[in-house]
Amino acid sequence: TAIVEGLAQRIIAGDVPESLRDKTVVSLDMGSMVAGAKYRGEVEERLKAVLDDIKNSAGQIITFIDELHTIVGAGATGESAMDAG
């Protein structure tokens, strides 16, 4: 988290390579993405919508997902390759 926050501060200050100038750093709160979802498909639909927005940003968004390991396999009912642990 500290590294991403530092990067965001450097982008704001303009202290980054040209390829990072004018980029937007977005922290994706996976807890909010999962909250209230009754089925695995709901989480996947929400995530797909966010990823589509990011894809349509023409490379202007840098996405940070903190604590991703805590939600990998969220909503799964059995073992899968994506399940943590």
Short mmCIF file of N, CA and C in Angstrom, two decimals:
data_model
loop_
_atom_site.label_atom_id
_atom_site.label_comp_id
_atom_site.label_asym_id
_atom_site.label_seq_id
_atom_site.Cartn_x
_atom_site.Cartn_y
_atom_site.Cartn_z
N THR A 1 0.82 -1.19 0.00
CA THR A 1 0.00 0.00 0.00
C THR A 1 0.86 1.25 0.00
N ALA A 2 1.90 1.27 0.80
CA ALA A 2 2.77 2.45 0.90
C ALA A 2 3.44 2.75 -0.44
N ILE A 3 3.81 1.71 -1.17
CA ILE A 3 4.46 1.92 -2.47
C ILE A 3 3.50 2.59 -3.44
N VAL A 4 2.26 2.13 -3.47
CA VAL A 4 1.27 2.71 -4.38
C VAL A 4 0.94 4.13 -3.97
N GLU A 5 0.82 4.38 -2.67
CA GLU A 5 0.57 5.74 -2.21
C GLU A 5 1.72 6.66 -2.60
N GLY A 6 2.94 6.16 -2.47
CA GLY A 6 4.11 6.95 -2.88
C GLY A 6 4.09 7.23 -4.37
N LEU A 7 3.71 6.24 -5.16
CA LEU A 7 3.61 6.43 -6.61
C LEU A 7 2.57 7.50 -6.93
N ALA A 8 1.42 7.43 -6.28
CA ALA A 8 0.37 8.41 -6.52
C ALA A 8 0.85 9.82 -6.18
N GLN A 9 1.57 9.96 -5.08
CA GLN A 9 2.10 11.27 -4.69
C GLN A 9 3.10 11.78 -5.72
N ARG A 10 3.93 10.88 -6.24
CA ARG A 10 4.91 11.29 -7.25
C ARG A 10 4.23 11.67 -8.56
N ILE A 11 3.16 10.98 -8.91
CA ILE A 11 2.41 11.34 -10.12
C ILE A 11 1.84 12.74 -9.97
N ILE A 12 1.25 13.02 -8.81
CA ILE A 12 0.68 14.35 -8.55
C ILE A 12 1.75 15.42 -8.62
N ALA A 13 2.93 15.12 -8.07
CA ALA A 13 4.03 16.08 -8.06
C ALA A 13 4.72 16.19 -9.42
N GLY A 14 4.41 15.26 -10.33
CA GLY A 14 5.06 15.27 -11.64
C GLY A 14 6.44 14.67 -11.63
N ASP A 15 6.78 13.97 -10.56
CA ASP A 15 8.11 13.38 -10.39
C ASP A 15 8.12 11.91 -10.85
N VAL A 16 7.68 11.69 -12.09
CA VAL A 16 7.61 10.34 -12.66
C VAL A 16 8.04 10.41 -14.12
N PRO A 17 8.40 9.27 -14.70
CA PRO A 17 8.71 9.26 -16.13
C PRO A 17 7.50 9.71 -16.95
N GLU A 18 7.75 10.17 -18.15
CA GLU A 18 6.69 10.67 -19.03
C GLU A 18 5.56 9.66 -19.20
N SER A 19 5.89 8.38 -19.24
CA SER A 19 4.87 7.34 -19.45
C SER A 19 3.86 7.25 -18.30
N LEU A 20 4.20 7.81 -17.14
CA LEU A 20 3.29 7.77 -15.99
C LEU A 20 2.60 9.11 -15.72
N ARG A 21 3.01 10.14 -16.44
CA ARG A 21 2.39 11.46 -16.22
C ARG A 21 0.92 11.42 -16.61
N ASP A 22 0.13 12.14 -15.85
CA ASP A 22 -1.30 12.27 -16.10
C ASP A 22 -2.08 10.96 -15.96
N LYS A 23 -1.49 9.97 -15.33
CA LYS A 23 -2.21 8.72 -15.06
C LYS A 23 -3.01 8.91 -13.77
N THR A 24 -4.04 8.10 -13.62
CA THR A 24 -4.86 8.11 -12.41
C THR A 24 -4.68 6.78 -11.70
N VAL A 25 -4.35 6.83 -10.42
CA VAL A 25 -4.21 5.61 -9.62
C VAL A 25 -5.55 5.37 -8.91
N VAL A 26 -6.10 4.18 -9.12
CA VAL A 26 -7.38 3.83 -8.53
C VAL A 26 -7.18 2.61 -7.65
N SER A 27 -7.63 2.71 -6.41
CA SER A 27 -7.58 1.57 -5.49
C SER A 27 -8.92 0.87 -5.54
N LEU A 28 -8.91 -0.38 -5.95
CA LEU A 28 -10.14 -1.16 -6.05
C LEU A 28 -10.38 -1.86 -4.72
N ASP A 29 -11.47 -1.51 -4.06
CA ASP A 29 -11.81 -2.08 -2.76
C ASP A 29 -12.61 -3.36 -2.98
N MET A 30 -11.93 -4.48 -2.90
CA MET A 30 -12.57 -5.76 -3.18
C MET A 30 -13.61 -6.12 -2.12
N GLY A 31 -13.44 -5.62 -0.91
CA GLY A 31 -14.45 -5.86 0.12
C GLY A 31 -15.79 -5.29 -0.29
N SER A 32 -15.77 -4.10 -0.87
CA SER A 32 -17.00 -3.48 -1.36
C SER A 32 -17.56 -4.21 -2.56
N MET A 33 -16.67 -4.74 -3.39
CA MET A 33 -17.11 -5.50 -4.56
C MET A 33 -17.85 -6.76 -4.15
N VAL A 34 -17.40 -7.39 -3.08
CA VAL A 34 -17.97 -8.66 -2.63
C VAL A 34 -19.20 -8.43 -1.73
N ALA A 35 -19.23 -7.29 -1.05
CA ALA A 35 -20.30 -7.03 -0.07
C ALA A 35 -21.68 -7.14 -0.70
N GLY A 36 -22.52 -7.90 -0.05
CA GLY A 36 -23.91 -8.03 -0.48
C GLY A 36 -24.15 -9.01 -1.61
N ALA A 37 -23.10 -9.55 -2.18
CA ALA A 37 -23.26 -10.50 -3.27
C ALA A 37 -23.70 -11.85 -2.70
N LYS A 38 -24.75 -12.39 -3.26
CA LYS A 38 -25.25 -13.67 -2.78
C LYS A 38 -24.64 -14.83 -3.55
N TYR A 39 -24.26 -14.56 -4.78
CA TYR A 39 -23.74 -15.62 -5.63
C TYR A 39 -22.41 -15.20 -6.25
N ARG A 40 -21.58 -16.17 -6.56
CA ARG A 40 -20.28 -15.89 -7.16
C ARG A 40 -20.44 -15.07 -8.44
N GLY A 41 -21.45 -15.35 -9.22
CA GLY A 41 -21.67 -14.63 -10.47
C GLY A 41 -21.86 -13.14 -10.28
N GLU A 42 -22.43 -12.74 -9.17
CA GLU A 42 -22.64 -11.32 -8.90
C GLU A 42 -21.30 -10.59 -8.75
N VAL A 43 -20.38 -11.20 -8.03
CA VAL A 43 -19.06 -10.60 -7.84
C VAL A 43 -18.35 -10.51 -9.19
N GLU A 44 -18.45 -11.57 -9.97
CA GLU A 44 -17.80 -11.58 -11.28
C GLU A 44 -18.37 -10.52 -12.19
N GLU A 45 -19.70 -10.31 -12.16
CA GLU A 45 -20.32 -9.27 -12.98
C GLU A 45 -19.84 -7.88 -12.57
N ARG A 46 -19.76 -7.64 -11.27
CA ARG A 46 -19.28 -6.35 -10.78
C ARG A 46 -17.84 -6.11 -11.20
N LEU A 47 -17.01 -7.13 -11.03
CA LEU A 47 -15.60 -7.00 -11.38
C LEU A 47 -15.44 -6.79 -12.88
N LYS A 48 -16.22 -7.49 -13.68
CA LYS A 48 -16.15 -7.33 -15.13
C LYS A 48 -16.50 -5.90 -15.53
N ALA A 49 -17.53 -5.32 -14.90
CA ALA A 49 -17.92 -3.95 -15.21
C ALA A 49 -16.80 -2.97 -14.90
N VAL A 50 -16.14 -3.15 -13.76
CA VAL A 50 -15.02 -2.28 -13.38
C VAL A 50 -13.86 -2.46 -14.36
N LEU A 51 -13.55 -3.70 -14.69
CA LEU A 51 -12.45 -3.97 -15.61
C LEU A 51 -12.74 -3.40 -17.00
N ASP A 52 -14.00 -3.44 -17.43
CA ASP A 52 -14.37 -2.83 -18.71
C ASP A 52 -14.12 -1.33 -18.68
N ASP A 53 -14.48 -0.67 -17.57
CA ASP A 53 -14.22 0.77 -17.44
C ASP A 53 -12.73 1.06 -17.51
N ILE A 54 -11.94 0.24 -16.85
CA ILE A 54 -10.49 0.42 -16.86
C ILE A 54 -9.95 0.24 -18.27
N LYS A 55 -10.43 -0.80 -18.95
CA LYS A 55 -9.99 -1.08 -20.31
C LYS A 55 -10.33 0.08 -21.25
N ASN A 56 -11.49 0.70 -21.03
CA ASN A 56 -11.93 1.80 -21.88
C ASN A 56 -11.27 3.13 -21.54
N SER A 57 -10.39 3.15 -20.55
CA SER A 57 -9.74 4.40 -20.12
C SER A 57 -8.53 4.75 -20.98
N ALA A 58 -8.27 3.97 -22.00
CA ALA A 58 -7.14 4.21 -22.91
C ALA A 58 -5.81 4.23 -22.17
N GLY A 59 -5.66 3.37 -21.18
CA GLY A 59 -4.39 3.25 -20.48
C GLY A 59 -4.11 4.35 -19.48
N GLN A 60 -5.12 5.13 -19.12
CA GLN A 60 -4.91 6.24 -18.19
C GLN A 60 -5.08 5.85 -16.73
N ILE A 61 -5.58 4.65 -16.47
CA ILE A 61 -5.82 4.22 -15.10
C ILE A 61 -4.83 3.15 -14.68
N ILE A 62 -4.21 3.36 -13.53
CA ILE A 62 -3.36 2.36 -12.88
C ILE A 62 -4.20 1.81 -11.74
N THR A 63 -4.48 0.52 -11.78
CA THR A 63 -5.37 -0.09 -10.79
C THR A 63 -4.57 -0.82 -9.72
N PHE A 64 -4.92 -0.56 -8.47
CA PHE A 64 -4.28 -1.21 -7.33
C PHE A 64 -5.34 -1.99 -6.57
N ILE A 65 -5.08 -3.27 -6.37
CA ILE A 65 -6.00 -4.12 -5.61
C ILE A 65 -5.28 -4.57 -4.35
N ASP A 66 -5.61 -3.95 -3.23
CA ASP A 66 -4.98 -4.28 -1.95
C ASP A 66 -5.67 -5.50 -1.36
N GLU A 67 -4.91 -6.34 -0.71
CA GLU A 67 -5.44 -7.51 -0.02
C GLU A 67 -6.19 -8.45 -0.96
N LEU A 68 -5.74 -8.56 -2.19
CA LEU A 68 -6.39 -9.43 -3.17
C LEU A 68 -6.48 -10.86 -2.67
N HIS A 69 -5.46 -11.29 -1.95
CA HIS A 69 -5.45 -12.68 -1.48
C HIS A 69 -6.61 -13.00 -0.55
N THR A 70 -7.22 -11.99 0.06
CA THR A 70 -8.31 -12.25 0.99
C THR A 70 -9.62 -12.58 0.28
N ILE A 71 -9.72 -12.24 -1.01
CA ILE A 71 -10.98 -12.50 -1.70
C ILE A 71 -10.84 -13.53 -2.81
N VAL A 72 -9.65 -13.99 -3.09
CA VAL A 72 -9.50 -14.99 -4.14
C VAL A 72 -10.32 -16.21 -3.73
N GLY A 73 -11.21 -16.60 -4.61
CA GLY A 73 -12.09 -17.72 -4.31
C GLY A 73 -13.34 -17.32 -3.56
N ALA A 74 -13.57 -16.01 -3.38
CA ALA A 74 -14.76 -15.57 -2.65
C ALA A 74 -16.01 -16.06 -3.36
N GLY A 75 -16.89 -16.66 -2.62
CA GLY A 75 -18.13 -17.16 -3.18
C GLY A 75 -18.01 -18.56 -3.74
N ALA A 76 -16.82 -19.12 -3.74
CA ALA A 76 -16.64 -20.47 -4.27
C ALA A 76 -17.22 -21.48 -3.29
N THR A 77 -17.77 -22.53 -3.84
CA THR A 77 -18.34 -23.56 -2.98
C THR A 77 -17.44 -24.78 -2.87
N GLY A 78 -16.36 -24.78 -3.61
CA GLY A 78 -15.46 -25.93 -3.57
C GLY A 78 -14.05 -25.51 -3.91
N GLU A 79 -13.20 -26.48 -4.05
CA GLU A 79 -11.81 -26.21 -4.38
C GLU A 79 -11.71 -25.73 -5.82
N SER A 80 -10.86 -24.76 -6.06
CA SER A 80 -10.58 -24.33 -7.43
C SER A 80 -9.17 -23.80 -7.48
N ALA A 81 -8.66 -23.59 -8.67
CA ALA A 81 -7.30 -23.10 -8.84
C ALA A 81 -7.15 -21.69 -8.30
N MET A 82 -8.25 -20.94 -8.18
CA MET A 82 -8.19 -19.57 -7.71
C MET A 82 -8.32 -19.45 -6.20
N ASP A 83 -8.68 -20.51 -5.53
CA ASP A 83 -8.85 -20.45 -4.08
C ASP A 83 -7.52 -20.31 -3.37
N ALA A 84 -7.46 -19.39 -2.41
CA ALA A 84 -6.25 -19.25 -1.59
C ALA A 84 -6.26 -20.35 -0.54
N GLY A 85 -5.08 -20.90 -0.29
CA GLY A 85 -4.98 -21.87 0.79
C GLY A 85 -5.11 -23.22 0.33
#
